[in-house]
Short mmCIF file of C-alpha atoms in Angstrom, two decimals:
data_model
loop_
_atom_site.label_atom_id
_atom_site.label_comp_id
_atom_site.label_asym_id
_atom_site.label_seq_id
_atom_site.Cartn_x
_atom_site.Cartn_y
_atom_site.Cartn_z
CA MET K 620 68.66 66.76 -17.63
CA GLU K 621 67.50 63.47 -19.17
CA ILE K 622 69.42 64.07 -22.38
CA ALA K 623 72.50 65.03 -20.36
CA ILE K 624 72.29 61.74 -18.44
CA LEU K 625 72.00 59.70 -21.61
CA SER K 626 74.83 61.64 -23.27
CA GLY K 627 76.99 61.25 -20.18
CA LEU K 628 77.13 57.49 -20.72
CA ALA K 629 78.71 57.99 -24.15
CA GLY K 630 81.08 60.55 -22.61
CA LEU K 631 82.10 58.01 -19.97
CA LEU K 632 83.06 55.48 -22.66
CA ILE K 633 85.21 58.06 -24.41
CA VAL K 634 86.91 59.25 -21.20
CA VAL K 635 87.69 55.68 -20.12
CA HIS K 636 89.17 54.86 -23.53
CA VAL K 637 91.36 57.96 -23.60
CA LEU K 638 92.48 58.25 -19.99
CA LEU K 639 92.51 54.76 -18.48
CA PRO K 640 96.11 53.48 -18.06
CA ASP K 641 96.96 50.29 -19.91
CA PRO K 642 97.96 48.31 -16.75
CA LEU K 643 94.57 49.00 -15.19
CA ARG K 644 92.79 48.32 -18.49
CA SER K 645 94.33 44.85 -18.66
CA GLN K 646 92.93 44.07 -15.19
CA LEU K 647 89.39 45.11 -16.12
CA VAL K 648 88.91 43.08 -19.30
CA PHE K 649 86.99 39.82 -19.20
CA THR K 650 89.33 36.85 -19.54
CA TYR K 651 87.88 33.44 -20.38
CA GLY K 652 90.52 31.68 -18.32
CA GLU K 653 89.65 33.75 -15.23
CA PRO K 654 85.97 34.75 -15.54
CA SER K 655 84.45 36.99 -12.87
CA VAL K 656 81.29 39.00 -12.36
CA VAL K 657 83.31 42.18 -11.82
CA THR K 658 85.19 41.99 -15.13
CA ALA K 659 81.97 41.05 -16.90
CA TRP K 660 80.74 44.55 -16.05
CA THR K 661 83.97 46.49 -16.36
CA ALA K 662 84.81 44.97 -19.76
CA ALA K 663 81.65 46.54 -21.17
CA ILE K 664 83.14 50.05 -20.95
CA LEU K 665 86.47 49.09 -22.51
CA HIS K 666 87.35 49.17 -26.22
CA ASP K 667 90.50 47.92 -27.89
CA THR K 668 90.61 50.44 -30.77
CA GLY K 669 89.29 53.87 -31.64
CA SER K 670 87.13 52.44 -34.43
CA HIS K 671 85.64 49.94 -31.99
CA LEU K 672 84.75 52.80 -29.64
CA ALA K 673 83.40 54.97 -32.46
CA SER K 674 81.10 52.17 -33.64
CA SER K 675 79.71 51.59 -30.14
CA VAL K 676 79.18 55.30 -29.42
CA THR K 677 77.61 56.00 -32.82
CA TRP K 678 75.11 53.17 -32.62
CA TYR K 679 74.37 53.97 -28.98
CA ALA K 680 73.58 57.58 -29.93
CA ILE K 681 71.33 56.55 -32.83
CA VAL K 682 69.43 53.84 -30.97
CA MET K 683 69.04 55.79 -27.74
CA ALA K 684 67.95 58.99 -29.51
CA MET K 685 65.17 57.12 -31.28
CA THR K 686 64.12 55.22 -28.16
CA TYR K 687 64.03 58.40 -26.10
CA ALA K 688 62.00 60.15 -28.82
CA LEU K 689 59.43 57.37 -28.56
CA ALA K 690 59.44 57.54 -24.77
CA THR K 691 58.65 61.27 -24.84
CA THR K 692 55.29 60.43 -26.46
CA TRP K 693 54.32 58.12 -23.58
CA ARG K 694 52.17 59.33 -20.73
CA HIS K 695 54.79 58.14 -18.25
CA ARG K 696 58.51 57.78 -18.97
CA ARG K 697 59.26 55.71 -15.87
CA PRO K 698 59.18 52.39 -17.80
CA PHE K 699 61.80 53.75 -20.18
CA TRP K 700 64.21 54.68 -17.41
CA ILE K 701 63.69 51.46 -15.48
CA ALA K 702 64.37 49.48 -18.65
CA VAL K 703 67.52 51.50 -19.42
CA VAL K 704 68.92 50.84 -15.94
CA GLY K 705 67.90 47.20 -16.19
CA CYS K 706 69.76 46.80 -19.47
CA LEU K 707 72.88 48.49 -18.10
CA VAL K 708 72.91 46.28 -15.00
CA LEU K 709 71.90 42.93 -16.48
CA THR K 710 73.28 42.85 -20.01
CA PRO K 711 77.06 42.74 -19.32
CA PRO K 712 76.99 39.69 -16.99
CA VAL K 713 74.30 37.90 -19.01
CA THR K 714 76.14 38.28 -22.32
CA LYS K 715 79.45 37.23 -20.80
CA LEU K 716 77.83 34.24 -19.08
CA VAL K 717 76.29 32.99 -22.33
CA ASP K 718 79.51 33.67 -24.23
CA TYR K 719 81.58 31.81 -21.65
CA TRP K 720 79.20 28.86 -21.45
CA LEU K 721 79.00 28.39 -25.23
CA LEU K 722 82.43 29.44 -26.47
CA LYS K 723 84.49 28.03 -23.61
CA LEU K 724 82.58 25.24 -21.89
CA GLN K 725 80.49 23.80 -24.72
CA TRP K 726 82.49 24.43 -27.90
CA ASN K 727 85.99 25.13 -26.51
CA LEU K 728 86.59 27.73 -29.22
CA VAL K 729 88.54 30.21 -27.09
CA ALA K 730 91.81 29.90 -25.18
CA ASP K 731 92.23 30.77 -21.50
CA ALA K 732 94.08 33.96 -22.44
CA THR K 733 91.30 35.16 -24.77
CA THR K 734 89.71 38.42 -23.63
CA ALA K 735 86.40 40.16 -24.37
CA ARG K 736 85.44 43.80 -24.12
CA GLY K 737 83.14 46.37 -25.67
CA PHE K 738 79.79 48.12 -25.24
CA SER K 739 78.15 46.52 -28.27
CA GLY K 740 76.32 43.95 -26.15
CA VAL K 741 74.62 46.74 -24.19
CA VAL K 742 73.88 48.62 -27.42
CA SER K 743 72.27 45.43 -28.69
CA ALA K 744 70.12 45.38 -25.55
CA PHE K 745 69.02 48.94 -26.22
CA GLY K 746 68.10 47.77 -29.72
CA GLY K 747 65.86 45.12 -28.18
CA LEU K 748 64.41 47.78 -25.91
CA LEU K 749 63.66 49.94 -28.96
CA TYR K 750 62.05 47.01 -30.78
CA VAL K 751 59.59 46.36 -27.94
CA SER K 752 59.01 50.10 -27.51
CA LEU K 753 58.01 50.36 -31.17
CA ALA K 754 55.56 47.49 -30.77
CA ARG K 755 54.13 49.06 -27.62
CA THR K 756 53.78 52.52 -29.17
CA ALA K 757 52.21 51.28 -32.41
CA THR K 758 49.75 49.16 -30.43
CA VAL K 759 48.75 52.01 -28.11
CA TRP K 760 48.29 54.45 -30.98
CA TYR K 761 46.68 52.26 -33.64
CA GLY K 762 45.70 48.93 -32.10
CA TYR K 763 46.97 45.38 -31.82
CA ASP K 764 47.09 44.74 -35.58
CA ALA K 765 49.35 47.75 -36.08
CA GLY K 766 51.72 46.44 -33.43
CA VAL K 767 51.90 43.05 -35.13
CA VAL K 768 52.49 44.64 -38.54
CA THR K 769 55.26 46.85 -37.11
CA THR K 770 57.15 44.02 -35.45
CA GLY K 771 56.69 41.70 -38.42
CA THR K 772 57.90 44.32 -40.87
CA ILE K 773 61.04 44.89 -38.81
CA VAL K 774 61.78 41.16 -38.76
CA LEU K 775 61.35 40.84 -42.53
CA GLY K 776 63.42 43.97 -43.12
CA ALA K 777 66.23 42.74 -40.87
CA LEU K 778 66.31 39.30 -42.51
CA SER K 779 66.43 40.88 -45.95
CA ALA K 780 69.21 43.27 -44.91
CA LEU K 781 71.27 40.43 -43.41
CA THR K 782 71.26 38.58 -46.73
CA VAL K 783 73.19 41.55 -48.13
CA THR K 784 75.39 42.60 -45.19
CA SER K 785 76.26 39.27 -43.60
CA ALA K 786 77.02 35.65 -44.40
CA VAL K 787 74.61 34.57 -41.66
CA LEU K 788 71.79 34.31 -44.21
CA SER K 789 71.99 33.20 -47.81
CA PRO K 790 70.82 35.58 -50.58
CA SER K 791 68.28 32.90 -51.46
CA VAL K 792 66.40 33.94 -48.34
CA ALA K 793 65.88 37.39 -49.83
CA ILE K 794 64.71 35.80 -53.07
CA VAL K 795 61.98 34.07 -51.09
CA LEU K 796 61.12 36.91 -48.71
CA CYS K 797 60.87 39.79 -51.18
CA PRO K 798 58.21 38.21 -53.43
CA ILE K 799 56.16 37.22 -50.38
CA VAL K 800 56.22 40.77 -49.04
CA THR K 801 55.51 42.24 -52.49
CA VAL K 802 52.53 39.93 -53.04
CA ALA K 803 51.17 40.69 -49.58
CA ILE K 804 51.40 44.43 -50.20
CA GLY K 805 49.82 44.04 -53.63
CA ILE K 806 46.90 42.06 -52.22
CA GLY K 807 46.40 44.70 -49.53
CA ILE K 808 46.39 47.50 -52.10
CA VAL K 809 43.96 45.78 -54.45
CA SER K 810 41.54 44.70 -51.73
CA ASN K 811 41.44 48.19 -50.19
CA ARG K 812 41.72 50.42 -53.25
CA SER K 813 38.35 52.05 -52.48
CA GLN K 814 39.83 53.49 -49.27
CA PHE K 815 42.83 55.23 -50.86
CA ARG K 816 41.48 58.73 -50.29
CA GLU K 817 40.71 58.01 -46.66
CA TRP K 818 44.16 56.49 -46.19
CA ARG K 819 45.85 59.48 -47.75
CA ALA K 820 44.07 61.89 -45.41
CA TRP K 821 44.89 59.65 -42.44
CA VAL K 822 48.58 59.44 -43.37
CA VAL K 823 48.78 63.22 -43.65
CA SER K 824 47.12 63.69 -40.27
CA GLU K 825 49.37 61.07 -38.62
CA ARG K 826 52.53 62.02 -40.48
CA ASP K 827 54.67 62.83 -37.45
CA ASN K 828 53.73 59.66 -35.58
CA LEU K 829 54.22 57.48 -38.64
CA LEU K 830 57.62 59.03 -39.32
CA LEU K 831 58.64 58.28 -35.73
CA ILE K 832 57.59 54.63 -35.99
CA GLY K 833 59.12 54.29 -39.45
CA GLY K 834 62.37 55.90 -38.35
CA GLY K 835 62.59 53.67 -35.29
CA SER K 836 61.92 50.58 -37.39
CA ALA K 837 64.66 51.58 -39.84
CA VAL K 838 67.11 52.01 -36.96
CA VAL K 839 66.37 48.51 -35.61
CA VAL K 840 66.74 47.00 -39.09
CA GLY K 841 70.04 48.83 -39.61
CA LEU K 842 71.33 47.78 -36.19
CA LEU K 843 70.44 44.13 -36.68
CA SER K 844 72.06 44.12 -40.11
CA GLN K 845 75.36 45.10 -38.43
CA LEU K 846 75.14 43.05 -35.24
CA PHE K 847 75.11 39.63 -36.84
CA GLN K 848 78.33 39.62 -38.84
CA VAL K 849 80.47 36.51 -39.03
CA GLU K 850 83.31 37.98 -41.08
CA LEU K 851 86.31 39.81 -39.65
CA ASP K 852 85.73 43.52 -39.17
CA ALA K 853 88.11 46.28 -40.26
CA SER K 854 90.38 45.78 -37.23
CA GLY K 855 90.60 42.02 -37.69
CA ARG K 856 88.28 41.08 -34.82
CA PHE K 857 85.38 38.69 -35.05
CA VAL K 858 82.17 40.43 -34.13
CA SER K 859 80.57 38.53 -31.27
CA VAL K 860 77.31 37.33 -32.81
CA ILE K 861 76.40 35.37 -29.68
CA ALA K 862 76.88 38.37 -27.38
CA HIS K 863 74.90 40.59 -29.71
CA GLY K 864 72.01 38.15 -29.97
CA THR K 865 72.03 37.65 -26.20
CA GLY K 866 72.08 41.41 -25.64
CA PHE K 867 69.21 42.06 -28.03
CA THR K 868 67.14 39.33 -26.38
CA THR K 869 67.97 40.66 -22.92
CA GLY K 870 66.79 44.14 -23.89
CA MET K 871 63.52 42.74 -25.22
CA VAL K 872 62.90 40.69 -22.08
CA VAL K 873 63.72 43.59 -19.76
CA MET K 874 61.39 45.97 -21.61
CA VAL K 875 58.54 43.45 -21.70
CA LEU K 876 58.89 42.72 -17.98
CA VAL K 877 58.97 46.42 -17.14
CA LEU K 878 55.82 47.09 -19.18
CA LEU K 879 54.06 44.12 -17.59
CA LEU K 880 54.99 45.25 -14.08
CA GLU K 881 53.91 48.79 -14.90
CA SER K 882 50.54 47.50 -16.14
CA VAL K 883 50.03 45.35 -13.03
CA SER K 884 50.95 48.20 -10.67
CA ARG K 885 48.21 50.34 -12.16
#
């Protein structure tokens, strides 16, 4: 039932793209000259091309599958579902509000007739949800230090990936980051070489959990490396870096608040 619900959201995006008449579609997109709360939500389920839709659905499936896999290891899955609903409700208007305030009011980079649509902002929010979920899971399983290492590794991995996939960061950043990470790993190996056998046995015993955390971390790194693109994509559209960053932050905040409220309620 849970998987069917999550899959149904992707099915809804596909059905809307295929069956929604063009006159109605034009009324549901977010227009910077006539912003509204209603179109801020409705624009999130609209896509201008098949490749745009395919990208959103593919990343949604990958991110949500990994997040749900993590949630199944929790004692209670209620925080996961509350966070998912929170992201779906809050992300569209928040991303459009920030976009409108910056692009239109502050920088005047868009015309009144410019429109915005797409589910990528919500997918970004689910990425933020996954990021916090990884930190929470690693901390619960292995302690606070493991949670810090997990989140820090994801940040370093994402920054390194962006130096290759995007013009947001210069390759010189990777030249600085990679040696730092390599030296840190080397120091850790040398200082703990007497514990190799114990580590090996521990890794074998925790293989499934470590693969889950590692897989989730790889998904977040891969997602972030694609979200922050400043070049034109294959269809000639600029990828909305601001909306993606806002969505990712919104997902993180929603998940943190849900976990805090869950902790207080207990």
